[in-house]
Amino acid sequence: MDPASPAIPTTGPSAWNIANYLTVFRLFLVPVFGWLLLVDAGASAAYRWAAFGVFAVAMLTDRIDGDLARSRNLVTNFGKVVDPIADKALVTMALVGLSAIGEVWWWVTIVVLVREWGITAVRFWVIRHGVMAAGRGGKVKTLLQTFGIGFFLWPRSTLPLPHLWDALAWGLLGAAVVVTVVTGVDYLVQALRLRQTSERAVRKRAERAERAQQRAAREGRPQS
């Protein structure tokens, strides 16, 4: 019998897994959704319903890939970074498209997108210190955005009581804007704290202190 092989250290789940495949699939749906929404400047009821269908499928994959990643231990740094990017790309396409066809005020789109992509930039800013996963507030924000945008996508000409649906859509989107701003500030605070308290930050401070002591010793200065 061959001698037992040494244990191979585990390195975590591979980035090539079903949860991440769904995330990438959601990214590919973004241009399809955008094209369907903008056909005839959003005036075609059939294309609007098709756009809503693609949007719904994309958001469903967001829920499924997260559940799969957690239940099957498939959480990876790739997924933590790309999943929110896919979500933001879809929301960006939806809000820009709805603003372009005159159904959502541009200032709402700008506020939401500045926060969304600003936080994405912050995630990359602190990625050497750790990965910032989505928190509970971010999930509430995503839920409000999803339903608010979803109601805006429904063609009003095919609905009874269109003004009621407009009020519901604006109510959800307005709540989403508030939560979006609040959670954005919270993420920024977390990022600043992470850069101060991460293992990398602590190690860097220790290295700087050691170098300062060595310089002081070479120069014959008393050490503090």
CSV table of C-alpha atoms in Angstrom, one decimal:
chain,number,residue,atom,x,y,z
A,1,MET,CA,0.0,0.0,0.0
A,2,ASP,CA,1.3,3.4,-0.9
A,3,PRO,CA,2.1,5.7,2.1
A,4,ALA,CA,-0.6,8.1,3.0
A,5,SER,CA,-0.4,11.3,1.0
A,6,PRO,CA,0.0,14.5,3.0
A,7,ALA,CA,-3.2,16.4,3.6
A,8,ILE,CA,-3.9,19.0,1.0
A,9,PRO,CA,-5.0,22.3,2.6
A,10,THR,CA,-8.4,23.5,1.6
A,11,THR,CA,-8.5,26.8,-0.2
A,12,GLY,CA,-12.2,27.4,-0.1
A,13,PRO,CA,-14.8,26.9,-2.9
A,14,SER,CA,-13.8,27.5,-6.5
A,15,ALA,CA,-15.1,30.7,-8.2
A,16,TRP,CA,-16.3,28.4,-11.0
A,17,ASN,CA,-19.6,27.4,-9.3
A,18,ILE,CA,-23.3,27.5,-10.1
A,19,ALA,CA,-23.9,30.6,-7.9
A,20,ASN,CA,-21.3,32.6,-9.8
A,21,TYR,CA,-22.6,31.3,-13.1
A,22,LEU,CA,-26.0,32.8,-12.3
A,23,THR,CA,-24.4,36.1,-11.3
A,24,VAL,CA,-22.6,36.3,-14.7
A,25,PHE,CA,-25.9,35.3,-16.4
A,26,ARG,CA,-27.6,38.3,-14.7
A,27,LEU,CA,-24.9,40.5,-16.2
A,28,PHE,CA,-25.6,39.3,-19.7
A,29,LEU,CA,-29.3,40.0,-19.2
A,30,VAL,CA,-28.7,43.7,-18.6
A,31,PRO,CA,-28.3,44.8,-22.3
A,32,VAL,CA,-31.2,42.5,-23.3
A,33,PHE,CA,-33.4,44.2,-20.6
A,34,GLY,CA,-32.3,47.7,-21.7
A,35,TRP,CA,-33.1,47.1,-25.4
A,36,LEU,CA,-36.6,45.8,-24.6
A,37,LEU,CA,-37.3,48.8,-22.3
A,38,LEU,CA,-36.2,51.4,-24.9
A,39,VAL,CA,-37.9,50.0,-28.0
A,40,ASP,CA,-40.3,52.7,-29.3
A,41,ALA,CA,-39.2,54.9,-26.4
A,42,GLY,CA,-41.0,52.6,-24.0
A,43,ALA,CA,-44.4,53.1,-25.8
A,44,SER,CA,-44.8,49.4,-26.8
A,45,ALA,CA,-46.8,47.5,-24.1
A,46,ALA,CA,-45.6,44.1,-25.4
A,47,TYR,CA,-41.9,45.1,-25.2
A,48,ARG,CA,-42.5,46.7,-21.7
A,49,TRP,CA,-44.0,43.5,-20.4
A,50,ALA,CA,-41.0,41.6,-22.0
A,51,ALA,CA,-38.6,44.0,-20.3
A,52,PHE,CA,-40.4,43.4,-17.0
A,53,GLY,CA,-40.1,39.7,-17.5
A,54,VAL,CA,-36.4,39.9,-18.1
A,55,PHE,CA,-36.0,42.2,-15.1
A,56,ALA,CA,-37.9,39.7,-12.9
A,57,VAL,CA,-35.8,36.8,-14.1
A,58,ALA,CA,-32.6,38.7,-13.4
A,59,MET,CA,-33.7,39.7,-9.9
A,60,LEU,CA,-34.8,36.1,-9.3
A,61,THR,CA,-31.3,34.9,-10.1
A,62,ASP,CA,-30.0,37.3,-7.5
A,63,ARG,CA,-32.0,35.6,-4.9
A,64,ILE,CA,-31.2,32.1,-6.1
A,65,ASP,CA,-27.5,32.6,-6.4
A,66,GLY,CA,-27.3,34.0,-2.9
A,67,ASP,CA,-29.2,31.1,-1.4
A,68,LEU,CA,-27.1,28.6,-3.3
A,69,ALA,CA,-23.9,30.2,-2.3
A,70,ARG,CA,-24.8,30.1,1.4
A,71,SER,CA,-26.5,26.7,1.5
A,72,ARG,CA,-23.8,24.9,-0.5
A,73,ASN,CA,-20.8,26.8,1.0
A,74,LEU,CA,-20.1,28.4,-2.4
A,75,VAL,CA,-19.4,31.9,-1.1
A,76,THR,CA,-16.3,33.3,-2.8
A,77,ASN,CA,-14.6,36.7,-3.0
A,78,PHE,CA,-15.4,36.7,-6.7
A,79,GLY,CA,-19.1,36.4,-5.9
A,80,LYS,CA,-19.0,39.0,-3.1
A,81,VAL,CA,-17.5,41.5,-5.6
A,82,VAL,CA,-19.3,40.6,-8.9
A,83,ASP,CA,-22.8,40.0,-7.4
A,84,PRO,CA,-23.3,43.6,-6.3
A,85,ILE,CA,-21.8,44.9,-9.6
A,86,ALA,CA,-24.4,42.8,-11.5
A,87,ASP,CA,-27.2,44.2,-9.3
A,88,LYS,CA,-26.0,47.8,-9.8
A,89,ALA,CA,-25.6,47.3,-13.6
A,90,LEU,CA,-29.3,46.1,-13.8
A,91,VAL,CA,-30.5,49.0,-11.6
A,92,THR,CA,-28.5,51.5,-13.6
A,93,MET,CA,-29.9,50.3,-16.9
A,94,ALA,CA,-33.5,50.4,-15.4
A,95,LEU,CA,-33.3,53.8,-13.9
A,96,VAL,CA,-31.4,55.4,-16.8
A,97,GLY,CA,-33.9,53.8,-19.2
A,98,LEU,CA,-36.9,54.9,-17.2
A,99,SER,CA,-35.5,58.5,-17.0
A,100,ALA,CA,-34.7,58.5,-20.7
A,101,ILE,CA,-38.4,57.8,-21.5
A,102,GLY,CA,-39.6,60.3,-19.0
A,103,GLU,CA,-41.0,58.1,-16.3
A,104,VAL,CA,-38.5,58.7,-13.4
A,105,TRP,CA,-37.0,62.0,-12.5
A,106,TRP,CA,-33.4,62.3,-13.5
A,107,TRP,CA,-32.4,63.6,-10.0
A,108,VAL,CA,-33.7,60.3,-8.5
A,109,THR,CA,-31.6,58.3,-10.9
A,110,ILE,CA,-28.5,60.4,-10.3
A,111,VAL,CA,-28.8,60.2,-6.4
A,112,VAL,CA,-29.3,56.4,-6.5
A,113,LEU,CA,-26.5,55.8,-9.0
A,114,VAL,CA,-24.0,58.0,-7.3
A,115,ARG,CA,-24.5,56.0,-4.1
A,116,GLU,CA,-24.5,52.6,-5.9
A,117,TRP,CA,-21.3,53.1,-7.9
A,118,GLY,CA,-19.7,55.2,-5.2
A,119,ILE,CA,-20.1,52.3,-2.7
A,120,THR,CA,-18.7,49.9,-5.4
A,121,ALA,CA,-15.6,52.1,-5.7
A,122,VAL,CA,-15.3,52.1,-1.9
A,123,ARG,CA,-15.4,48.3,-1.9
A,124,PHE,CA,-12.4,48.2,-4.2
A,125,TRP,CA,-10.7,50.9,-2.1
A,126,VAL,CA,-10.8,48.7,0.9
A,127,ILE,CA,-10.5,45.3,-0.8
A,128,ARG,CA,-6.9,44.8,0.4
A,129,HIS,CA,-8.2,45.1,4.0
A,130,GLY,CA,-11.2,42.8,3.5
A,131,VAL,CA,-14.4,42.2,1.5
A,132,MET,CA,-17.5,44.2,2.6
A,133,ALA,CA,-20.5,41.9,2.2
A,134,ALA,CA,-24.0,43.3,1.8
A,135,GLY,CA,-25.7,44.0,5.1
A,136,ARG,CA,-29.4,43.9,6.2
A,137,GLY,CA,-29.9,47.5,5.1
A,138,GLY,CA,-28.5,46.8,1.7
A,139,LYS,CA,-30.9,44.0,1.3
A,140,VAL,CA,-33.9,46.1,2.2
A,141,LYS,CA,-32.7,48.8,-0.2
A,142,THR,CA,-32.4,46.2,-3.0
A,143,LEU,CA,-36.0,44.9,-2.2
A,144,LEU,CA,-37.5,48.4,-2.4
A,145,GLN,CA,-35.6,49.2,-5.6
A,146,THR,CA,-36.7,46.0,-7.2
A,147,PHE,CA,-40.4,46.4,-6.5
A,148,GLY,CA,-40.4,50.2,-7.2
A,149,ILE,CA,-38.7,49.7,-10.6
A,150,GLY,CA,-40.8,46.6,-11.3
A,151,PHE,CA,-44.0,48.7,-10.9
A,152,PHE,CA,-42.6,51.4,-13.2
A,153,LEU,CA,-41.9,48.9,-15.9
A,154,TRP,CA,-45.6,47.8,-16.1
A,155,PRO,CA,-47.2,49.6,-19.1
A,156,ARG,CA,-49.9,51.8,-17.6
A,157,SER,CA,-52.1,51.5,-20.7
A,158,THR,CA,-52.8,47.9,-19.9
A,159,LEU,CA,-53.6,48.4,-16.2
A,160,PRO,CA,-56.7,49.4,-14.4
A,161,LEU,CA,-56.4,52.4,-12.1
A,162,PRO,CA,-53.1,53.5,-13.5
A,163,HIS,CA,-52.8,56.4,-11.1
A,164,LEU,CA,-52.9,54.0,-8.2
A,165,TRP,CA,-50.0,52.0,-9.6
A,166,ASP,CA,-48.1,55.3,-10.2
A,167,ALA,CA,-48.5,56.2,-6.5
A,168,LEU,CA,-47.4,52.8,-5.4
A,169,ALA,CA,-44.4,52.8,-7.7
A,170,TRP,CA,-43.3,56.3,-6.5
A,171,GLY,CA,-43.9,55.4,-2.9
A,172,LEU,CA,-41.6,52.3,-3.1
A,173,LEU,CA,-39.0,54.1,-5.1
A,174,GLY,CA,-39.0,57.1,-2.8
A,175,ALA,CA,-38.5,54.8,0.2
A,176,ALA,CA,-35.7,53.1,-1.8
A,177,VAL,CA,-34.0,56.5,-2.3
A,178,VAL,CA,-34.0,57.2,1.5
A,179,VAL,CA,-32.7,53.7,2.4
A,180,THR,CA,-30.1,54.0,-0.4
A,181,VAL,CA,-28.7,57.2,1.0
A,182,VAL,CA,-28.7,56.0,4.6
A,183,THR,CA,-27.1,52.7,3.8
A,184,GLY,CA,-24.5,54.4,1.7
A,185,VAL,CA,-23.4,56.5,4.6
A,186,ASP,CA,-23.3,53.4,6.8
A,187,TYR,CA,-21.1,51.5,4.2
A,188,LEU,CA,-18.7,54.5,4.1
A,189,VAL,CA,-18.3,54.5,7.9
A,190,GLN,CA,-17.7,50.7,7.8
A,191,ALA,CA,-15.1,51.1,5.1
A,192,LEU,CA,-13.2,53.8,7.0
A,193,ARG,CA,-13.3,51.6,10.2
A,194,LEU,CA,-12.1,48.6,8.2
A,195,ARG,CA,-9.1,50.5,6.9
A,196,GLN,CA,-8.2,51.3,10.5
A,197,THR,CA,-8.8,48.0,12.2
A,198,SER,CA,-8.1,45.3,9.6
A,199,GLU,CA,-5.2,42.9,10.1
A,200,ARG,CA,-3.4,44.6,7.2
A,201,ALA,CA,-3.8,48.0,8.8
A,202,VAL,CA,-2.6,46.8,12.2
A,203,ARG,CA,0.4,45.1,10.6
A,204,LYS,CA,1.3,48.2,8.6
A,205,ARG,CA,1.2,50.4,11.7
A,206,ALA,CA,3.4,48.0,13.6
A,207,GLU,CA,5.9,48.0,10.7
A,208,ARG,CA,6.0,51.8,10.6
A,209,ALA,CA,6.5,51.9,14.4
A,210,GLU,CA,9.3,49.4,14.2
A,211,ARG,CA,11.0,51.4,11.4
A,212,ALA,CA,10.7,54.6,13.4
A,213,GLN,CA,12.3,52.9,16.4
A,214,GLN,CA,15.1,51.6,14.2
A,215,ARG,CA,15.7,55.1,12.7
A,216,ALA,CA,15.7,56.6,16.2
A,217,ALA,CA,18.3,54.0,17.4
A,218,ARG,CA,20.6,54.7,14.4
A,219,GLU,CA,20.4,58.4,15.0
A,220,GLY,CA,21.0,58.0,18.8
A,221,ARG,CA,17.7,59.6,19.8
A,222,PRO,CA,15.8,58.3,22.8
A,223,GLN,CA,12.9,56.0,21.9
A,224,SER,CA,9.5,57.0,23.1
